[in-house]
Tab-separated table of C-alpha atoms in Angstrom:
chain	number	residue	atom	x	y	z
A	1	MET	CA	0.000	0.000	0.000
A	2	VAL	CA	1.154	3.543	-0.772
A	3	ASN	CA	2.124	5.470	2.374
A	4	ILE	CA	1.768	9.248	2.499
A	5	ALA	CA	3.101	11.210	5.490
A	6	LEU	CA	1.806	14.693	6.314
A	7	SER	CA	3.803	16.943	8.618
A	8	PRO	CA	3.838	20.639	9.596
A	9	LEU	CA	6.483	23.056	8.291
A	10	PHE	CA	7.091	26.786	8.227
A	11	HIS	CA	7.991	28.077	4.777
A	12	LYS	CA	8.133	31.654	3.385
A	13	ASN	CA	6.328	33.041	6.451
A	14	ASN	CA	3.528	30.494	6.017
A	15	HIS	CA	2.471	27.443	7.969
A	16	ILE	CA	2.375	24.579	5.471
A	17	ILE	CA	1.661	20.854	5.299
A	18	ALA	CA	4.591	18.879	3.860
A	19	ILE	CA	3.575	15.822	1.791
A	20	SER	CA	6.139	13.005	1.884
A	21	PHE	CA	6.143	9.655	0.055
A	22	LYS	CA	8.486	7.119	-1.467
A	23	PHE	CA	9.196	8.407	-4.967
A	24	ASP	CA	6.897	7.077	-7.640
A	25	PHE	CA	6.146	8.997	-10.836
A	26	ALA	CA	2.399	8.231	-10.811
A	27	ILE	CA	2.067	9.312	-7.160
A	28	LYS	CA	4.063	12.457	-7.855
A	29	GLU	CA	1.837	13.414	-10.805
A	30	TYR	CA	-1.319	12.832	-8.772
A	31	ILE	CA	-0.059	14.906	-5.820
A	32	LYS	CA	0.900	17.707	-8.240
A	33	SER	CA	-2.634	17.695	-9.675
A	34	VAL	CA	-4.261	18.540	-6.328
A	35	GLU	CA	-5.314	22.183	-6.338
A	36	GLY	CA	-3.005	24.342	-4.192
A	37	VAL	CA	-0.139	21.822	-3.963
A	38	LYS	CA	3.328	23.257	-4.766
A	39	TRP	CA	6.956	22.110	-4.723
A	40	SER	CA	9.483	23.570	-2.283
A	41	LYS	CA	13.069	23.607	-3.546
A	42	THR	CA	14.211	24.608	-0.059
A	43	HIS	CA	12.655	21.644	1.741
A	44	LYS	CA	12.610	19.282	-1.282
A	45	THR	CA	8.980	18.374	-0.699
A	46	PHE	CA	5.493	18.955	-2.029
A	47	TYR	CA	3.373	21.101	0.238
A	48	ILE	CA	0.079	22.959	0.642
A	49	VAL	CA	-0.671	26.000	2.812
A	50	HIS	CA	-1.972	24.827	6.196
A	51	THR	CA	-5.616	25.891	6.412
A	52	VAL	CA	-8.716	23.947	7.380
A	53	SER	CA	-10.105	23.975	3.825
A	54	ASN	CA	-6.757	22.940	2.297
A	55	LYS	CA	-6.371	20.115	4.795
A	56	GLN	CA	-9.853	18.796	4.007
A	57	LYS	CA	-9.161	19.096	0.269
A	58	LEU	CA	-5.915	17.162	0.656
A	59	TYR	CA	-7.534	14.439	2.795
A	60	GLN	CA	-10.306	14.020	0.224
A	61	ALA	CA	-7.843	13.715	-2.668
A	62	LEU	CA	-5.720	11.121	-0.844
A	63	ARG	CA	-8.726	9.115	0.353
A	64	PHE	CA	-9.923	8.878	-3.232
A	65	LYS	CA	-6.811	6.817	-4.023
A	66	ASP	CA	-7.300	4.609	-0.921
A	67	TRP	CA	-3.724	5.321	0.232
A	68	TYR	CA	-2.584	5.067	3.836
A	69	VAL	CA	-2.153	8.572	5.223
A	70	ASP	CA	-0.108	9.209	8.365
A	71	TYR	CA	-1.192	12.585	9.744
A	72	SER	CA	-0.194	11.979	13.360
A	73	ALA	CA	2.411	14.746	13.125
A	74	LEU	CA	-0.333	17.221	12.218
A	75	SER	CA	-2.565	16.114	15.080
A	76	SER	CA	0.165	16.776	17.651
A	77	ALA	CA	1.444	20.026	16.138
A	78	LYS	CA	-0.895	22.539	17.700
A	79	ALA	CA	1.702	25.309	17.686
A	80	ASN	CA	2.166	25.069	13.922
A	81	ILE	CA	-1.444	25.855	13.012
A	82	PRO	CA	-2.244	29.579	12.635
A	83	LYS	CA	-4.963	30.670	15.030
A	84	ALA	CA	-6.410	33.044	12.463
A	85	GLN	CA	-7.077	30.147	10.098
A	86	THR	CA	-8.527	27.481	12.369
A	87	LYS	CA	-9.615	26.822	15.934
A	88	THR	CA	-7.226	24.333	17.473
A	89	LEU	CA	-7.876	21.891	20.245
A	90	SER	CA	-5.975	21.782	23.491
A	91	ILE	CA	-6.478	18.018	23.719
A	92	LYS	CA	-3.605	15.837	22.576
A	93	LEU	CA	-4.828	12.338	21.809
A	94	PRO	CA	-2.714	9.314	22.743
A	95	TYR	CA	-1.765	6.652	20.212
A	96	LEU	CA	-3.955	3.565	20.250
A	97	GLU	CA	-2.682	0.451	21.961
A	98	ASP	CA	-1.682	-2.363	19.595
A	99	SER	CA	-4.778	-4.428	20.377
A	100	GLN	CA	-7.080	-1.488	19.626
A	101	GLN	CA	-5.199	-0.614	16.450
A	102	ASN	CA	-5.526	-4.204	15.254
A	103	ASN	CA	-9.234	-4.157	16.047
A	104	LEU	CA	-9.590	-0.913	14.112
A	105	GLU	CA	-7.929	-2.498	11.072
A	106	LYS	CA	-10.360	-5.430	11.343
A	107	PHE	CA	-13.220	-2.917	11.481
A	108	LYS	CA	-11.984	-1.445	8.200
A	109	LYS	CA	-11.884	-4.873	6.542
A	110	TRP	CA	-15.381	-5.584	7.910
A	111	MET	CA	-16.699	-2.421	6.255
A	112	GLN	CA	-14.975	-3.360	2.996
A	113	GLN	CA	-16.671	-6.760	3.125
A	114	LYS	CA	-19.974	-4.921	3.556
A	115	ARG	CA	-19.105	-3.272	0.214
A	116	LEU	CA	-19.260	0.259	1.561
A	117	SER	CA	-17.695	2.815	-0.763
A	118	ILE	CA	-13.982	3.608	-0.437
A	119	ASN	CA	-14.741	7.157	0.745
A	120	THR	CA	-17.213	5.911	3.368
A	121	VAL	CA	-14.792	3.254	4.654
A	122	ASN	CA	-11.942	5.759	4.960
A	123	SER	CA	-14.150	8.396	6.595
A	124	TYR	CA	-15.610	6.000	9.170
A	125	PHE	CA	-12.159	4.536	9.857
A	126	GLU	CA	-10.751	8.011	10.497
A	127	VAL	CA	-13.503	9.274	12.808
A	128	THR	CA	-13.596	5.983	14.725
A	129	SER	CA	-9.838	6.208	15.241
A	130	PHE	CA	-10.250	9.689	16.726
A	131	PHE	CA	-13.104	8.497	18.925
A	132	LEU	CA	-11.229	5.440	20.262
A	133	ARG	CA	-8.167	7.554	21.026
A	134	TYR	CA	-10.465	9.997	22.826
A	135	ALA	CA	-12.008	7.124	24.823
A	136	GLN	CA	-8.492	5.923	25.708
A	137	LEU	CA	-7.582	9.436	26.876
A	138	LYS	CA	-10.701	9.655	29.067
A	139	GLN	CA	-10.271	6.047	30.253
A	140	GLN	CA	-14.016	5.542	29.990
A	141	PRO	CA	-16.193	2.807	28.465
A	142	ILE	CA	-18.226	3.708	25.379
A	143	THR	CA	-21.426	5.369	26.549
A	144	VAL	CA	-23.818	7.966	25.200
A	145	ARG	CA	-22.174	10.484	27.517
A	146	LEU	CA	-18.718	9.771	26.079
A	147	VAL	CA	-20.019	10.179	22.521
A	148	GLU	CA	-21.610	13.499	23.500
A	149	GLN	CA	-18.333	14.692	25.060
A	150	PHE	CA	-16.417	13.681	21.925
A	151	ASN	CA	-19.021	15.443	19.800
A	152	TYR	CA	-18.562	18.667	21.723
A	153	ASP	CA	-14.752	18.620	22.002
A	154	PHE	CA	-13.991	17.597	18.426
A	155	ILE	CA	-16.919	18.888	16.367
A	156	VAL	CA	-18.954	21.597	18.079
A	157	ARG	CA	-16.114	23.502	19.751
A	158	PRO	CA	-13.892	23.657	16.633
A	159	ASN	CA	-17.035	24.649	14.682
A	160	LYS	CA	-16.851	21.844	12.141
A	161	SER	CA	-19.627	21.403	9.601
A	162	ILE	CA	-22.950	19.686	10.235
A	163	SER	CA	-22.094	17.228	7.458
A	164	TYR	CA	-18.904	16.238	9.269
A	165	GLN	CA	-20.824	15.911	12.545
A	166	ASN	CA	-23.330	13.533	10.937
A	167	GLN	CA	-20.446	11.619	9.375
A	168	CYS	CA	-18.832	11.173	12.792
A	169	ILE	CA	-22.055	9.938	14.375
A	170	ASN	CA	-22.615	7.512	11.494
A	171	GLY	CA	-19.042	6.233	11.776
A	172	ILE	CA	-19.289	5.646	15.529
A	173	LYS	CA	-22.642	3.880	15.126
A	174	LYS	CA	-21.172	1.660	12.418
A	175	TYR	CA	-18.339	0.731	14.800
A	176	LEU	CA	-20.854	-0.079	17.552
A	177	ASP	CA	-22.635	-2.305	15.058
A	178	TYR	CA	-19.312	-4.020	14.312
A	179	ILE	CA	-18.509	-4.761	17.979
A	180	GLY	CA	-22.073	-5.953	18.614
A	181	THR	CA	-23.132	-3.207	21.009
A	182	PRO	CA	-26.931	-2.634	20.907
A	183	LEU	CA	-27.571	0.570	18.984
A	184	LEU	CA	-30.885	1.261	20.717
A	185	SER	CA	-29.072	2.661	23.725
A	186	PHE	CA	-27.119	5.042	21.486
A	187	ASP	CA	-29.968	7.030	19.991
A	188	ILE	CA	-27.920	10.158	19.273
A	189	GLU	CA	-29.839	12.831	17.434
A	190	ARG	CA	-28.261	14.109	14.237
A	191	PRO	CA	-28.372	17.850	13.597
A	192	LYS	CA	-30.404	18.930	10.587
A	193	LYS	CA	-28.575	20.378	7.629
A	194	PRO	CA	-29.597	23.862	6.509
A	195	LYS	CA	-31.844	23.611	3.450
A	196	LYS	CA	-29.998	25.495	0.741
A	197	LEU	CA	-31.000	25.666	-2.896
A	198	PRO	CA	-28.393	24.475	-5.396
A	199	GLU	CA	-26.605	26.858	-7.739
A	200	VAL	CA	-27.839	26.376	-11.300
A	201	LEU	CA	-26.375	27.621	-14.579
A	202	SER	CA	-28.449	28.761	-17.529
A	203	SER	CA	-28.192	26.832	-20.796
A	204	ASP	CA	-26.167	29.733	-22.237
A	205	ASP	CA	-23.754	29.622	-19.294
A	206	VAL	CA	-23.187	25.883	-19.774
A	207	LYS	CA	-22.590	26.398	-23.499
A	208	ASN	CA	-20.115	29.220	-22.824
A	209	ILE	CA	-18.191	27.100	-20.326
A	210	LEU	CA	-17.899	24.162	-22.720
A	211	ASP	CA	-16.984	26.455	-25.632
A	212	ASN	CA	-14.158	27.931	-23.554
A	213	ILE	CA	-12.499	24.539	-23.076
A	214	ILE	CA	-9.977	23.896	-25.848
A	215	ASN	CA	-8.521	20.573	-24.680
A	216	LEU	CA	-10.579	17.735	-26.214
A	217	LYS	CA	-10.293	15.441	-23.198
A	218	HIS	CA	-11.353	18.170	-20.793
A	219	LYS	CA	-14.276	19.225	-22.980
A	220	THR	CA	-15.476	15.629	-23.328
A	221	LEU	CA	-15.367	15.016	-19.572
A	222	LEU	CA	-17.331	18.128	-18.598
A	223	THR	CA	-19.798	17.610	-21.458
A	224	LEU	CA	-20.424	14.071	-20.181
A	225	ILE	CA	-21.095	15.299	-16.632
A	226	TYR	CA	-23.667	17.828	-17.858
A	227	SER	CA	-25.301	15.824	-20.671
A	228	ALA	CA	-25.787	12.730	-18.486
A	229	GLY	CA	-26.319	14.453	-15.119
A	230	LEU	CA	-23.488	12.574	-13.433
A	231	ARG	CA	-21.632	12.920	-10.177
A	232	ILE	CA	-17.903	13.400	-10.823
A	233	GLY	CA	-17.092	10.023	-9.234
A	234	GLU	CA	-19.554	8.314	-11.587
A	235	ALA	CA	-18.088	10.043	-14.646
A	236	LEU	CA	-14.520	9.049	-13.787
A	237	LYS	CA	-15.450	5.390	-13.237
A	238	ILE	CA	-17.219	4.936	-16.584
A	239	ARG	CA	-15.657	2.297	-18.769
A	240	ILE	CA	-15.811	2.154	-22.554
A	241	SER	CA	-18.137	-0.849	-22.339
A	242	ASP	CA	-20.660	1.225	-20.331
A	243	ILE	CA	-21.513	3.347	-23.390
A	244	ASP	CA	-24.432	1.788	-25.315
A	245	SER	CA	-24.744	3.754	-28.568
A	246	LYS	CA	-27.414	1.407	-29.974
A	247	ARG	CA	-29.850	2.108	-27.137
A	248	MET	CA	-28.441	5.642	-26.577
A	249	VAL	CA	-27.942	5.104	-22.862
A	250	ILE	CA	-25.010	5.051	-20.434
A	251	HIS	CA	-24.826	2.302	-17.816
A	252	ILE	CA	-23.817	3.765	-14.444
A	253	LYS	CA	-22.558	0.930	-12.249
A	254	SER	CA	-22.251	0.784	-8.452
A	255	ALA	CA	-23.147	4.439	-7.992
A	256	LYS	CA	-24.122	6.060	-4.695
A	257	GLY	CA	-25.839	3.501	-2.498
A	258	ASN	CA	-24.175	0.755	-4.584
A	259	LYS	CA	-26.963	1.037	-7.180
A	260	ASP	CA	-26.860	0.686	-10.969
A	261	ARG	CA	-28.893	2.857	-13.313
A	262	TYR	CA	-29.129	4.026	-16.907
A	263	THR	CA	-28.977	7.642	-17.991
A	264	LEU	CA	-29.182	9.529	-21.280
A	265	LEU	CA	-26.558	9.379	-24.018
A	266	SER	CA	-26.757	12.625	-25.975
A	267	LEU	CA	-26.448	12.370	-29.754
A	268	LYS	CA	-24.262	15.498	-29.864
A	269	PHE	CA	-22.120	14.131	-27.058
A	270	LEU	CA	-21.739	10.823	-28.900
A	271	GLU	CA	-20.187	12.682	-31.846
A	272	LEU	CA	-17.735	14.394	-29.487
A	273	LEU	CA	-17.054	11.087	-27.720
A	274	ARG	CA	-16.161	9.313	-30.971
A	275	LEU	CA	-13.687	12.062	-31.833
A	276	TYR	CA	-12.205	11.816	-28.326
A	277	TYR	CA	-11.918	8.016	-28.578
A	278	LYS	CA	-10.090	8.157	-31.919
A	279	THR	CA	-7.679	10.748	-30.511
A	280	TYR	CA	-6.895	9.309	-27.068
A	281	LYS	CA	-7.723	5.603	-27.517
A	282	PRO	CA	-8.499	4.854	-23.827
A	283	LYS	CA	-8.022	1.190	-22.906
A	284	ASP	CA	-10.323	0.623	-19.941
A	285	TYR	CA	-11.722	3.670	-18.201
A	286	LEU	CA	-13.111	6.300	-20.534
A	287	PHE	CA	-10.999	8.972	-18.844
A	288	GLU	CA	-7.610	7.791	-17.671
A	289	GLY	CA	-4.773	9.576	-15.920
A	290	GLN	CA	-1.434	10.170	-17.596
A	291	ASN	CA	-0.138	6.859	-16.267
A	292	GLY	CA	-3.377	4.906	-16.461
A	293	GLY	CA	-5.950	4.451	-13.708
A	294	LEU	CA	-8.623	6.958	-12.776
A	295	TYR	CA	-8.436	10.596	-13.788
A	296	SER	CA	-8.082	13.111	-10.940
A	297	THR	CA	-11.175	14.766	-9.430
A	298	SER	CA	-9.201	17.871	-8.506
A	299	SER	CA	-7.929	18.216	-12.087
A	300	ALA	CA	-11.511	18.122	-13.379
A	301	GLN	CA	-12.527	20.797	-10.863
A	302	ASN	CA	-9.629	23.010	-11.985
A	303	ILE	CA	-10.769	22.691	-15.598
A	304	LEU	CA	-14.250	23.902	-14.692
A	305	LYS	CA	-12.880	26.742	-12.557
A	306	LYS	CA	-10.720	28.073	-15.400
A	307	ALA	CA	-13.502	27.731	-17.980
A	308	ALA	CA	-15.992	29.527	-15.696
A	309	LYS	CA	-13.517	32.379	-15.233
A	310	LYS	CA	-13.098	32.716	-19.008
A	311	SER	CA	-16.890	32.721	-19.342
A	312	ASN	CA	-17.123	35.566	-16.794
A	313	ILE	CA	-19.331	33.528	-14.459
A	314	LYS	CA	-19.186	35.066	-10.996
A	315	LYS	CA	-21.334	32.654	-8.973
A	316	PRO	CA	-19.488	29.901	-7.042
A	317	ILE	CA	-19.858	26.653	-8.969
A	318	THR	CA	-18.513	23.117	-8.738
A	319	LEU	CA	-18.682	20.053	-10.959
A	320	HIS	CA	-21.904	19.128	-9.148
A	321	THR	CA	-23.415	22.386	-10.452
A	322	LEU	CA	-23.420	20.801	-13.925
A	323	ARG	CA	-25.514	17.914	-12.555
A	324	HIS	CA	-27.900	20.360	-10.864
A	325	SER	CA	-28.184	22.293	-14.136
A	326	PHE	CA	-28.928	19.111	-16.115
A	327	ALA	CA	-31.827	18.239	-13.790
A	328	THR	CA	-33.210	21.781	-13.754
A	329	HIS	CA	-33.060	22.128	-17.541
A	330	LEU	CA	-34.888	18.794	-17.961
A	331	LEU	CA	-37.619	20.032	-15.633
A	332	GLU	CA	-37.896	23.338	-17.504
A	333	ASN	CA	-38.260	21.401	-20.767
A	334	GLY	CA	-41.267	19.560	-19.380
A	335	THR	CA	-39.689	16.243	-18.314
A	336	ASP	CA	-41.680	14.427	-15.639
A	337	ILE	CA	-40.032	14.679	-12.208
A	338	ARG	CA	-40.209	10.875	-11.825
A	339	TYR	CA	-38.043	10.366	-14.916
A	340	ILE	CA	-35.553	12.932	-13.627
A	341	GLN	CA	-35.395	11.041	-10.337
A	342	THR	CA	-34.540	7.837	-12.222
A	343	LEU	CA	-31.886	9.506	-14.386
A	344	LEU	CA	-30.184	11.067	-11.339
A	345	GLY	CA	-30.373	7.871	-9.288
A	346	HIS	CA	-32.212	9.459	-6.349
A	347	SER	CA	-33.753	6.998	-3.879
A	348	SER	CA	-36.431	9.436	-2.765
A	349	PRO	CA	-38.513	11.829	-4.902
A	350	LYS	CA	-38.057	14.396	-2.109
A	351	THR	CA	-34.416	14.782	-3.150
A	352	THR	CA	-35.401	15.470	-6.762
A	353	MET	CA	-38.187	17.889	-5.788
A	354	ILE	CA	-35.600	20.505	-4.818
A	355	TYR	CA	-35.252	21.353	-8.516
A	356	THR	CA	-38.828	22.619	-8.607
A	357	HIS	CA	-37.644	25.455	-6.353
A	358	VAL	CA	-34.959	26.649	-8.782
A	359	SER	CA	-36.769	26.133	-12.085
A	360	GLU	CA	-37.093	29.479	-13.898
A	361	THR	CA	-40.030	28.212	-15.964
A	362	SER	CA	-42.226	27.499	-12.948
A	363	ILE	CA	-41.293	30.834	-11.363
A	364	ARG	CA	-41.938	32.828	-14.562
A	365	ASN	CA	-45.400	31.288	-14.948
A	366	ILE	CA	-46.547	32.720	-11.612
A	367	LYS	CA	-48.456	35.980	-11.982
A	368	ASN	CA	-47.074	38.613	-9.605
A	369	PRO	CA	-49.982	40.196	-7.620
A	370	PHE	CA	-48.318	43.607	-7.876
A	371	ASP	CA	-48.917	43.564	-11.637
A	372	ASN	CA	-52.680	43.492	-11.005
A	373	LEU	CA	-52.701	46.696	-8.984
């Protein structure tokens, strides 16, 4: 397994995270592709400025590759984190005893056997590790009270997101399930996420973005995400055999919730795809990295960011905005909400109904009472 070590450094009057690994060209190219990562000639290491958002971005990129990440040096380096950038904790967690560490590794394998996604396994493994180290520090058995204390010290006090808080609770509950502890006695209430409407681009904005991408591979990838309404992870895992040009559908396999589905294959996209295939000749995955394997999520996000800037789009957008726009444009064109739910792979129609709140067509058709005065 690839081992990545993260450690704190001070470089050019900045607190940074140094990224160390045994040299491998493919690893080096992937690390370089992460947004914000730079090379230090002074320290002979890759690094990223030490902020909360950068750290989360780096963790996400490394988890995607399912590499082992040693960040113990960061956890114990309170003095090296700028107070203006993040709220640090005064608690220094002990290392797990060998027996607990071995049990934690077995927990990870147990989750993998349950066929949980790589991201879910890594997230639950990480939060459970923190929780068990916290329990070892407090020298207390696992109780609701201990979980509540952990929740306050490591989530509420540092003002971490509601999504992360729910993730932690889910991870701890999954561990309790693994060790056979009755979950009924651990009925911990999850905080509700704020209900925010998604950012949506107009059809003209999407066209401008795609027109401003010159690289054929980049254009094909972003066009696929929009024209099929895909999550970025789904787009990057598509294989050549998943494209069915006879039925004009794309087979999305083992998507969120480990579910398969079919979505639309655009005729215009198919023309672009054939040109891309003749040029790049991918062997397995439709979009492969420079040295084979999956293409980088962060690279795809950078492509969109640059194209949006060229298109003079000011609103904050991500790759998921293209998926939101696909769904909204279908709704505005009169597509039944149930079909949209199927194409997006939503389990509940409530998730899909959010697009009725951002559809311009439905809003424009409402007569404003002021106009009747």
